[in-house]
XYZ file of C-alpha atoms in Angstrom:
686
model
C 107.435 211.079 16.775
C 109.931 208.717 18.360
C 111.574 207.998 15.020
C 111.717 211.710 14.285
C 113.549 212.292 17.572
C 115.938 209.406 16.949
C 115.771 208.200 20.560
C 117.297 204.968 21.845
C 114.449 203.951 24.149
C 110.841 204.745 24.938
C 109.491 204.476 28.458
C 105.777 203.780 28.783
C 103.569 202.261 31.450
C 101.017 199.481 31.318
C 97.480 200.082 32.520
C 96.710 197.406 35.129
C 93.071 196.888 34.158
C 93.848 196.950 30.457
C 95.645 193.641 31.058
C 93.698 192.333 34.088
C 90.149 193.728 33.821
C 89.117 192.161 37.154
C 92.343 193.449 38.787
C 93.396 189.831 39.386
C 95.094 187.281 37.102
C 91.979 185.120 36.783
C 91.108 186.926 33.537
C 93.502 188.376 30.967
C 92.185 190.848 28.417
C 93.408 189.681 25.014
C 92.714 193.052 23.395
C 94.857 194.818 25.982
C 97.674 192.327 25.525
C 97.466 192.793 21.760
C 97.725 196.566 22.150
C 100.972 196.370 24.114
C 102.351 193.600 21.919
C 101.813 195.806 18.877
C 103.471 198.763 20.615
C 106.489 196.706 21.689
C 106.876 195.102 18.259
C 106.678 198.487 16.544
C 109.341 199.931 18.851
C 111.681 196.997 18.289
C 111.086 197.193 14.558
C 112.733 200.618 14.588
C 115.418 199.639 17.114
C 113.821 201.620 19.947
C 114.190 199.820 23.270
C 110.954 199.550 25.299
C 111.293 200.509 28.971
C 108.094 199.419 30.717
C 106.757 200.887 33.949
C 104.608 198.286 35.685
C 102.755 200.774 37.897
C 102.449 204.498 37.188
C 99.670 205.598 39.581
C 96.620 204.100 37.856
C 95.471 201.649 40.535
C 92.291 199.701 39.694
C 89.263 201.185 41.448
C 88.406 197.754 42.829
C 91.709 197.574 44.698
C 91.406 201.150 45.904
C 88.044 200.275 47.452
C 89.931 197.619 49.405
C 92.266 200.255 50.829
C 94.737 200.564 47.973
C 98.367 200.863 48.992
C 97.411 201.133 52.672
C 96.327 197.481 52.508
C 99.146 194.937 53.035
C 97.470 192.539 50.580
C 98.448 194.984 47.818
C 101.925 193.458 47.999
C 100.656 190.122 46.685
C 98.165 191.639 44.240
C 100.856 193.811 42.707
C 103.265 190.861 42.560
C 100.653 188.774 40.715
C 100.159 191.606 38.220
C 103.909 192.037 37.715
C 104.403 188.305 37.146
C 101.677 188.421 34.494
C 103.520 191.191 32.627
C 106.826 189.325 32.816
C 105.144 186.269 31.282
C 103.390 188.248 28.552
C 106.090 190.696 27.482
C 109.384 189.747 29.154
C 110.736 187.935 26.108
C 111.052 191.355 24.414
C 111.132 193.870 27.288
C 114.581 194.122 28.895
C 114.011 197.127 31.164
C 111.303 197.117 33.826
C 110.399 199.954 36.212
C 108.452 198.447 39.107
C 106.806 201.576 40.531
C 107.039 205.195 39.473
C 107.367 207.924 42.127
C 106.333 206.067 45.293
C 106.715 209.168 47.469
C 104.153 211.065 45.400
C 101.771 208.099 45.460
C 101.892 207.868 49.243
C 102.425 211.407 50.508
C 100.214 213.265 48.036
C 97.608 210.526 47.567
C 97.285 209.016 51.052
C 98.470 211.778 53.378
C 96.892 214.640 51.424
C 94.112 215.394 48.951
C 96.415 216.783 46.270
C 96.368 213.630 44.140
C 94.164 210.569 43.844
C 92.978 208.685 45.818
C 92.967 211.650 48.260
C 92.747 209.430 51.347
C 93.983 212.279 53.563
C 94.662 210.278 56.740
C 97.713 212.259 57.656
C 100.635 210.799 59.545
C 99.405 207.229 59.161
C 98.185 206.356 55.654
C 101.267 207.683 53.844
C 103.566 205.554 56.018
C 101.462 202.418 55.575
C 101.537 203.095 51.851
C 105.323 203.531 51.871
C 105.914 200.215 53.583
C 103.587 198.309 51.260
C 104.924 199.949 48.097
C 108.492 199.013 49.035
C 107.518 195.428 49.837
C 105.550 195.164 46.583
C 108.499 196.493 44.589
C 110.871 194.052 46.296
C 108.551 191.108 45.754
C 108.276 191.891 42.041
C 112.067 192.278 41.840
C 112.689 188.856 43.374
C 110.014 187.226 41.208
C 111.804 188.547 38.132
C 115.224 187.687 39.517
C 114.343 184.085 40.388
C 111.796 183.142 37.717
C 112.558 185.216 34.623
C 115.976 186.906 34.614
C 117.981 183.830 33.623
C 115.959 183.384 30.443
C 114.853 186.943 29.663
C 118.139 188.637 30.680
C 116.564 191.958 31.586
C 116.967 194.599 34.292
C 114.409 195.736 36.853
C 114.452 198.828 39.048
C 112.348 201.402 40.899
C 112.006 205.039 39.852
C 111.995 207.553 42.732
C 111.197 211.250 42.445
C 114.264 212.906 43.986
C 114.231 216.632 44.701
C 117.277 218.160 46.342
C 116.965 219.985 49.673
C 119.709 222.472 50.487
C 120.151 224.157 53.908
C 119.189 227.836 53.783
C 121.972 228.580 56.269
C 125.033 226.590 57.279
C 123.374 225.962 60.647
C 120.417 224.247 58.954
C 122.166 221.121 57.670
C 120.097 218.893 59.977
C 116.877 220.321 58.564
C 118.022 219.696 54.995
C 119.241 216.188 55.839
C 115.896 215.411 57.472
C 114.014 216.734 54.445
C 115.973 214.506 52.068
C 115.555 211.501 54.365
C 111.808 212.051 54.787
C 111.236 212.619 51.080
C 113.105 210.502 48.566
C 115.420 208.627 50.941
C 112.378 207.122 52.654
C 112.262 204.944 49.520
C 115.927 204.899 48.452
C 117.514 204.082 51.816
C 115.676 200.733 52.298
C 116.891 199.603 48.853
C 120.316 201.143 48.243
C 121.894 201.618 51.686
C 124.168 199.063 53.326
C 121.874 198.711 56.341
C 118.473 198.854 54.640
C 115.303 199.936 56.467
C 113.804 203.424 56.655
C 116.305 206.273 57.187
C 117.398 206.744 60.818
C 116.204 210.354 61.047
C 112.784 209.394 59.732
C 112.388 206.594 62.270
C 113.649 208.700 65.162
C 111.517 211.773 64.501
C 108.274 209.892 63.836
C 108.720 207.706 66.922
C 109.337 210.760 69.094
C 106.359 212.694 67.740
C 104.123 209.621 68.039
C 105.054 209.241 71.709
C 104.371 212.924 72.375
C 100.960 212.570 70.724
C 99.968 209.613 72.901
C 100.333 206.826 70.351
C 101.385 203.505 71.943
C 103.898 202.929 69.141
C 105.453 204.793 66.245
C 103.088 205.649 63.407
C 105.840 204.570 61.023
C 105.317 200.809 60.661
C 108.395 198.684 61.190
C 109.940 196.244 58.770
C 110.770 192.802 60.114
C 114.423 191.709 59.750
C 113.333 189.424 56.913
C 111.566 192.287 55.133
C 114.628 194.520 55.473
C 116.711 191.855 53.734
C 114.018 191.322 51.094
C 114.051 195.009 50.132
C 117.777 195.731 50.485
C 119.501 195.524 47.107
C 116.243 194.957 45.214
C 117.004 197.244 42.262
C 119.446 196.811 39.388
C 119.547 200.569 38.782
C 118.712 203.758 40.672
C 115.851 205.350 38.735
C 115.582 209.115 39.311
C 112.824 211.552 38.425
C 114.005 215.102 39.133
C 112.170 218.411 38.738
C 113.118 220.837 41.517
C 115.354 221.832 44.428
C 114.511 223.911 47.502
C 116.143 225.624 50.433
C 115.162 224.257 53.851
C 115.234 225.748 57.337
C 113.849 224.999 60.786
C 113.222 227.374 63.705
C 110.886 227.690 66.682
C 108.003 228.966 64.555
C 107.752 225.666 62.672
C 106.743 223.676 65.747
C 102.969 223.132 65.826
C 102.767 224.990 62.496
C 101.467 221.941 60.642
C 98.429 219.802 61.325
C 99.248 217.033 63.773
C 99.726 214.159 63.285
C 101.058 214.480 59.754
C 104.140 213.892 57.651
C 104.694 217.663 57.566
C 104.516 217.906 61.353
C 106.849 214.930 61.766
C 109.414 216.630 59.524
C 108.789 220.189 60.818
C 110.716 222.291 58.318
C 109.943 225.287 56.129
C 110.838 225.487 52.444
C 112.100 228.466 50.497
C 112.707 229.070 46.805
C 114.239 232.069 45.101
C 112.090 233.980 42.593
C 114.708 233.581 39.874
C 114.362 229.799 40.066
C 110.862 229.909 38.593
C 110.641 228.582 35.082
C 107.770 227.387 32.965
C 104.114 227.153 33.922
C 104.095 224.658 36.783
C 105.024 225.714 40.314
C 106.331 222.176 40.672
C 109.385 222.663 38.466
C 112.252 224.972 39.416
C 115.384 225.824 37.476
C 118.190 224.788 39.848
C 120.693 222.707 37.844
C 123.252 222.843 40.660
C 120.697 221.017 42.845
C 120.594 218.224 40.261
C 124.399 218.031 40.380
C 124.395 217.874 44.197
C 121.738 215.143 44.160
C 123.772 212.943 41.816
C 126.925 213.577 43.839
C 125.163 212.687 47.110
C 123.839 209.428 45.649
C 127.323 208.525 44.420
C 128.848 209.064 47.851
C 126.016 207.876 50.112
C 124.874 204.804 48.169
C 128.155 203.413 46.773
C 127.699 204.932 43.300
C 124.893 202.772 41.882
C 124.173 202.860 38.146
C 121.655 205.687 37.626
C 118.926 206.102 35.027
C 117.316 209.535 34.864
C 113.769 208.382 34.161
C 112.124 211.832 34.152
C 113.384 215.400 33.828
C 111.580 218.345 32.291
C 109.278 221.301 32.877
C 106.013 222.698 31.593
C 104.965 225.678 29.496
C 101.609 226.989 28.333
C 102.245 225.654 24.852
C 103.666 226.917 21.585
C 106.378 225.648 19.268
C 109.153 228.074 20.194
C 109.902 226.615 23.637
C 113.258 228.304 24.198
C 112.855 227.975 27.968
C 112.681 224.216 27.635
C 115.744 224.128 25.395
C 117.655 226.193 27.968
C 116.387 223.989 30.832
C 117.461 220.710 29.271
C 120.803 222.161 28.171
C 121.725 223.305 31.671
C 120.468 220.155 33.412
C 122.337 217.914 31.002
C 125.425 220.031 31.607
C 125.067 219.601 35.391
C 124.614 215.873 34.875
C 127.785 215.691 32.803
C 129.671 217.521 35.546
C 128.579 214.835 38.017
C 129.514 212.088 35.566
C 132.971 213.538 35.036
C 133.450 213.334 38.812
C 132.526 209.664 38.779
C 128.721 209.432 39.012
C 127.575 206.346 37.105
C 124.712 207.917 35.134
C 123.799 205.687 32.204
C 120.615 207.096 30.684
C 118.532 210.266 30.524
C 114.798 210.544 29.839
C 113.240 213.850 28.840
C 109.693 214.184 30.201
C 107.741 213.991 28.041
C 107.418 212.849 24.429
C 104.176 214.772 23.927
C 101.839 216.967 25.906
C 99.736 214.838 28.228
C 97.335 215.077 31.136
C 99.415 216.297 34.074
C 98.147 215.027 37.433
C 96.795 218.200 39.022
C 97.091 220.642 36.097
C 95.148 218.727 33.444
C 96.092 219.863 29.947
C 97.086 223.414 30.960
C 100.631 222.515 31.979
C 102.651 221.122 29.058
C 105.924 219.157 29.492
C 106.961 217.813 26.158
C 115.147 218.847 23.023
C 125.431 223.141 22.392
C 127.736 220.855 22.300
C 129.360 218.417 24.777
C 130.115 214.821 23.993
C 128.267 212.109 25.854
C 130.032 208.849 26.692
C 129.813 205.928 24.318
C 126.887 203.675 25.147
C 124.915 206.455 26.828
C 121.178 206.210 26.112
C 118.512 208.830 25.503
C 114.778 208.291 25.615
C 111.426 209.845 26.380
C 108.362 208.758 28.328
C 104.599 208.781 28.886
C 102.199 207.044 31.310
C 99.194 204.960 30.342
C 96.707 206.724 32.609
C 97.744 210.158 31.399
C 97.762 209.463 27.674
C 96.009 206.211 26.884
C 93.494 206.034 29.708
C 92.592 203.013 31.825
C 89.504 200.966 32.530
C 87.467 201.307 35.658
C 86.383 198.188 37.492
C 83.836 197.582 40.184
C 82.753 194.801 42.500
C 85.171 192.724 44.571
C 83.342 189.458 45.199
C 85.310 186.439 46.312
C 88.262 188.521 47.521
C 87.160 191.392 49.740
C 84.799 189.295 51.865
C 87.527 186.780 52.729
C 90.137 189.420 53.417
C 87.650 191.253 55.628
C 86.961 188.039 57.559
C 90.607 187.456 58.355
C 91.171 191.025 59.496
C 88.017 191.089 61.639
C 89.045 187.888 63.389
C 92.547 189.191 64.054
C 91.155 192.490 65.341
C 88.736 190.643 67.641
C 91.515 188.416 68.979
C 93.806 191.367 69.556
C 91.115 193.147 71.593
C 90.394 189.948 73.535
C 94.030 189.494 74.550
C 94.417 193.162 75.468
C 91.446 192.823 77.814
C 92.612 189.461 79.120
C 96.137 190.603 79.952
C 95.695 194.250 80.889
C 92.196 194.629 82.335
C 90.592 191.329 83.354
C 92.541 190.885 86.631
C 91.162 194.154 88.025
C 87.894 194.563 86.092
C 86.875 190.873 86.239
C 84.678 191.032 83.147
C 83.978 188.847 80.118
C 84.578 189.493 76.448
C 83.244 187.607 73.440
C 82.393 187.792 69.767
C 78.859 187.618 68.370
C 78.135 185.737 65.125
C 75.090 186.065 62.912
C 73.973 182.699 61.589
C 71.075 180.747 60.216
C 70.589 176.996 60.335
C 71.037 175.129 57.031
C 69.005 171.958 56.569
C 69.405 169.642 53.531
C 66.352 169.771 51.266
C 66.516 165.991 50.713
C 68.559 163.092 52.044
C 70.501 163.084 48.784
C 74.249 163.145 49.407
C 74.762 166.349 47.415
C 72.140 168.187 49.486
C 73.565 166.885 52.769
C 77.040 167.949 51.705
C 75.680 171.301 50.507
C 74.046 171.999 53.875
C 77.241 171.089 55.706
C 79.276 173.296 53.385
C 76.810 176.153 53.845
C 77.257 176.044 57.579
C 81.047 175.993 57.273
C 81.000 178.918 54.856
C 78.544 180.879 57.000
C 78.894 180.431 60.769
C 82.035 178.281 60.854
C 83.902 180.784 58.699
C 84.158 182.885 61.867
C 83.429 180.394 64.661
C 85.894 177.678 63.645
C 88.983 179.900 64.028
C 87.858 180.903 67.537
C 86.167 177.809 69.029
C 87.588 174.728 67.290
C 90.472 172.671 68.654
C 92.667 173.266 65.616
C 91.748 176.861 64.770
C 92.078 178.357 61.308
C 89.381 178.565 58.671
C 87.173 175.463 58.190
C 88.846 172.739 56.093
C 86.007 172.641 53.556
C 86.306 176.372 52.941
C 90.058 176.141 52.484
C 89.694 173.214 50.072
C 86.814 174.583 47.968
C 88.129 178.140 47.617
C 91.629 176.922 46.740
C 90.219 174.610 44.059
C 87.940 177.296 42.646
C 90.748 179.852 42.644
C 93.009 177.486 40.722
C 90.390 176.794 38.044
C 89.787 180.544 37.703
C 93.455 181.252 37.041
C 94.446 182.738 40.384
C 98.052 181.932 41.366
C 96.979 181.241 44.938
C 93.778 180.788 46.914
C 91.609 183.887 47.281
C 91.110 182.867 50.924
C 94.043 184.445 52.793
C 95.960 182.149 55.104
C 96.533 182.608 58.802
C 100.099 182.193 59.984
C 100.597 179.597 62.761
C 101.036 182.473 65.215
C 97.774 184.071 64.064
C 95.915 180.764 64.412
C 97.018 180.542 68.034
C 96.181 184.202 68.631
C 92.591 183.739 67.422
C 91.918 180.252 68.833
C 90.109 180.397 72.182
C 89.745 184.176 72.100
C 86.157 184.372 73.374
C 84.625 183.768 76.797
C 81.198 183.027 75.284
C 79.742 182.025 71.944
C 77.619 185.011 70.894
C 74.886 184.048 68.433
C 72.498 186.178 66.393
C 69.838 184.005 64.774
C 66.794 184.885 62.675
C 65.944 182.136 60.203
C 66.545 178.648 58.769
C 66.907 177.487 55.174
C 66.695 174.297 53.179
C 69.790 173.748 51.040
C 70.239 171.842 47.815
C 73.059 171.323 45.344
C 72.753 169.802 41.876
C 73.853 170.530 38.327
C 71.696 173.650 38.231
C 73.798 175.268 40.970
C 77.095 174.975 39.082
C 77.976 178.226 37.325
C 74.714 179.673 38.660
C 76.415 182.437 40.644
C 78.809 185.119 39.477
C 82.450 183.981 39.618
C 84.599 184.574 41.513
C 82.361 185.061 44.522
C 81.523 183.605 47.919
C 78.292 182.170 46.464
C 80.098 180.540 43.539
C 82.679 179.049 45.901
C 79.847 177.514 47.966
C 77.602 176.467 45.017
C 74.239 175.937 46.696
C 70.704 177.295 46.457
C 68.399 177.836 49.438
C 64.710 177.933 50.395
C 63.956 179.841 53.589
C 61.673 178.399 56.257
C 59.260 180.249 58.511
C 59.529 177.675 61.327
C 62.093 177.490 64.099
C 64.607 174.717 64.697
C 66.998 173.592 67.401
C 69.633 172.336 64.970
C 71.990 175.256 65.429
C 72.341 174.920 69.175
C 72.927 171.173 68.887
C 75.562 171.744 66.209
C 77.454 174.242 68.361
C 77.295 171.857 71.311
C 78.662 168.910 69.340
C 81.253 170.649 67.156
C 82.645 173.161 69.624
C 82.567 171.216 72.908
C 79.450 172.934 74.202
C 80.707 176.459 74.864
C 78.576 178.846 76.939
C 76.226 180.512 74.436
C 74.699 183.973 74.555
C 71.865 184.538 72.086
C 72.657 188.154 71.271
C 69.913 188.721 68.677
C 66.677 186.954 67.753
C 63.577 188.598 66.375
C 61.015 189.115 63.627
C 60.230 192.114 61.416
C 56.694 193.342 60.763
C 55.291 196.369 58.972
C 54.083 197.980 62.178
C 51.030 197.896 64.434
C 50.582 197.103 68.125
C 48.887 193.702 67.795
C 51.964 191.816 66.597
C 50.772 188.234 67.027
C 53.294 187.011 64.448
C 56.128 188.284 66.612
C 54.585 186.747 69.733
C 54.379 183.366 67.973
C 57.930 183.763 66.685
C 59.382 184.437 70.130
C 57.441 181.582 71.712
C 58.521 179.156 69.015
C 62.203 180.060 69.177
C 62.275 180.167 72.972
C 60.637 176.746 73.030
C 63.241 175.371 70.603
C 65.987 176.918 72.725
C 64.604 175.244 75.852
C 64.587 171.909 74.005
C 68.268 172.391 73.185
C 69.031 173.316 76.808
C 67.223 170.185 77.971
C 69.525 168.184 75.710
C 72.596 169.731 77.285
C 73.321 172.894 75.286
C 74.904 175.506 77.552
C 72.769 178.493 76.487
C 73.079 181.173 79.128
C 71.337 184.257 77.765
C 68.733 185.350 75.216
C 68.326 188.772 73.637
C 65.125 189.784 71.849
C 65.771 191.980 68.858
C 64.865 194.728 69.230
C 63.743 196.961 72.069
C 62.185 199.492 69.714
C 61.862 200.140 66.002
C 65.049 201.454 64.450
C 66.743 202.019 61.130
C 67.316 198.573 59.642
C 70.347 198.255 57.371
C 68.692 197.286 54.107
C 65.097 198.269 54.793
C 65.371 201.645 56.477
C 62.257 202.406 58.527
C 59.966 200.155 56.458
C 60.472 197.083 58.669
C 59.838 197.081 62.387
C 61.594 194.733 64.822
C 60.712 196.600 67.991
C 58.899 195.397 71.091
C 57.992 199.067 71.271
C 56.523 200.893 68.295
C 58.054 204.275 67.434
C 55.854 206.979 65.928
C 58.290 208.704 63.591
C 55.713 211.373 62.763
C 55.553 212.449 66.380
C 57.919 215.319 67.303
C 59.045 213.450 70.431
C 59.060 210.020 68.717
C 56.344 208.495 70.931
C 57.104 204.894 72.008
C 54.215 202.484 72.629
C 54.454 198.903 73.907
C 53.303 196.250 71.435
C 51.624 193.001 72.469
C 54.993 191.278 72.158
C 56.401 193.628 74.818
C 53.684 192.552 77.289
C 54.298 188.858 76.500
C 58.060 189.169 76.711
C 57.754 191.056 80.006
C 55.707 188.170 81.410
C 58.313 185.641 80.260
C 61.070 187.681 81.905
C 59.022 188.248 85.077
C 58.059 184.618 85.542
C 61.143 183.046 83.965
C 58.648 180.715 82.269
C 57.248 180.209 78.777
C 53.439 180.072 78.839
C 52.187 179.426 75.307
C 48.633 180.456 76.276
C 49.305 183.682 78.139
C 47.277 186.616 76.788
C 48.061 190.109 78.115
C 45.399 192.699 78.889
C 46.200 195.239 76.196
C 43.763 197.769 77.720
C 46.249 198.290 80.535
C 49.451 200.208 80.048
C 52.660 198.349 80.628
C 54.207 199.431 83.934
C 57.504 199.204 85.754
C 57.489 196.415 88.317
C 58.457 197.159 91.876
C 62.177 196.945 92.393
C 63.110 197.961 88.800
């Protein structure tokens, strides 16, 4: 088809998981690489230049489950993916499109349900997405510029969908300007303007609406000065996708018309199209060639006339070979483009969308977008395009071991520390309370005195409790050294360009360190730990368990090791036992639970006698409840709940009577036996 058309270039996109089936560069799919190598070689064989889009909407499911483009870690993940493509194909690919249509990705996919992933967290998610997409694009640009351009001698740019918004009346120029700035200039201004950053109108309007809505800061996230400089100028060409133009107006009826908060409410304009503009099958495309001319003219004047590649332009029909409407459309749009070029616009290439009918995002296969005479300048290029997800398909991936858990840990610790400092600075002086974090941990004991087992038990504790406690309670802060060392080494052997354990900045280390008034501890069990040759490659890789490389046997008995460890390693902080308990399958005579509580309370008293500053103990739980993995099949309650009873009758178990006596007497009597024939009562004064 391409040879029949006689085009100069072919724009296609690479499917992320076709190259990186795990979403990360630890594994490269040779079959996927071979597919694209064959495609590139075949194009070059017939002197057709490949133009490769690195990302055209088909995000791996694994990364979407981690928040997708709303997650700031996407910047690094995308950069790793881009670097992989540069290494694999950059010797032959000389034109790279970093990201296709970022506004549609963010606005329609994160602020609405129109397109995948349909996050629909209006007024927040689309702006987070925008910031991260721009940073990811810029990072890929600078990777290519610094590591590959000198040898590969290619060009790299972003492709932005750019409609044109025209004021309905002369008095509505502000509304039209705002519409352009909110839409495509939200992505073009940070890259192509002299000042960088989001457009001024966008920043001003969102900040004002956020303040009115009670937000403590603008919902549009800020770029740091360094990020502004990173993004500014990060495109060799201005890639434009163009399909429609609209009239815009704003009056009193628009205020509070849209759901709030939302992008639409922040912008607060109405759109209007003339009936005669309709062409083709899709409501998305409109026949307004003068809008295309005005867009190109505006870019020439506003952004210092950058070199422009039209990376998509076209419209859809219901099918058929005699597509006279499409012929007329392309003729008039190319004519408008030539008018702009004759006035000085530096347009260097035009791409008709698309080579063949494909799966259009929200119209499936029902909407089909698939060429008397004016001379084009010498050297001008023509091409056509498709996208991997729409034509070729992409692989789904699941499971995010060894990445998501570590990213979650960092974010939880930062969130905890932020809340701690808010309370400490804004509320503690008047409310005079305490605030702390509660860790769930078991004690890890080496199975033998063998050095590998001893080291394994120590590593287990650092991976488990210390993963969260060390950043808060240690003198130096940050993740435990053993974790940092082991995960970095494992990541390197698995082909990751950096450790899967995200780093804290020095400022974040200081923010987290010391951010707890007490050491909250949930404890339920103890395990013996061993490490030998059988544990290597035993667990799925990459994963937390593979990084740790141990196996465990769980013990029924109680120990005091944990309290001693906290005392010695963390300078004996005040400890609150926030959970401790035993599950049974029901029944009122729960002697196992009574023995469990007595044993653990005895061990706790031993630790206190040795100097551990344990200040509180919490029995888990007051009554039977829905346990996370076991539902209602396991019962932790001091009180039994009859789930068949309409009023959910609660009855005190033996453990409730024993625990009441411990609380009443503030003493642990191993031989106390309650009279179960008597109902438990409320003591005087309670």
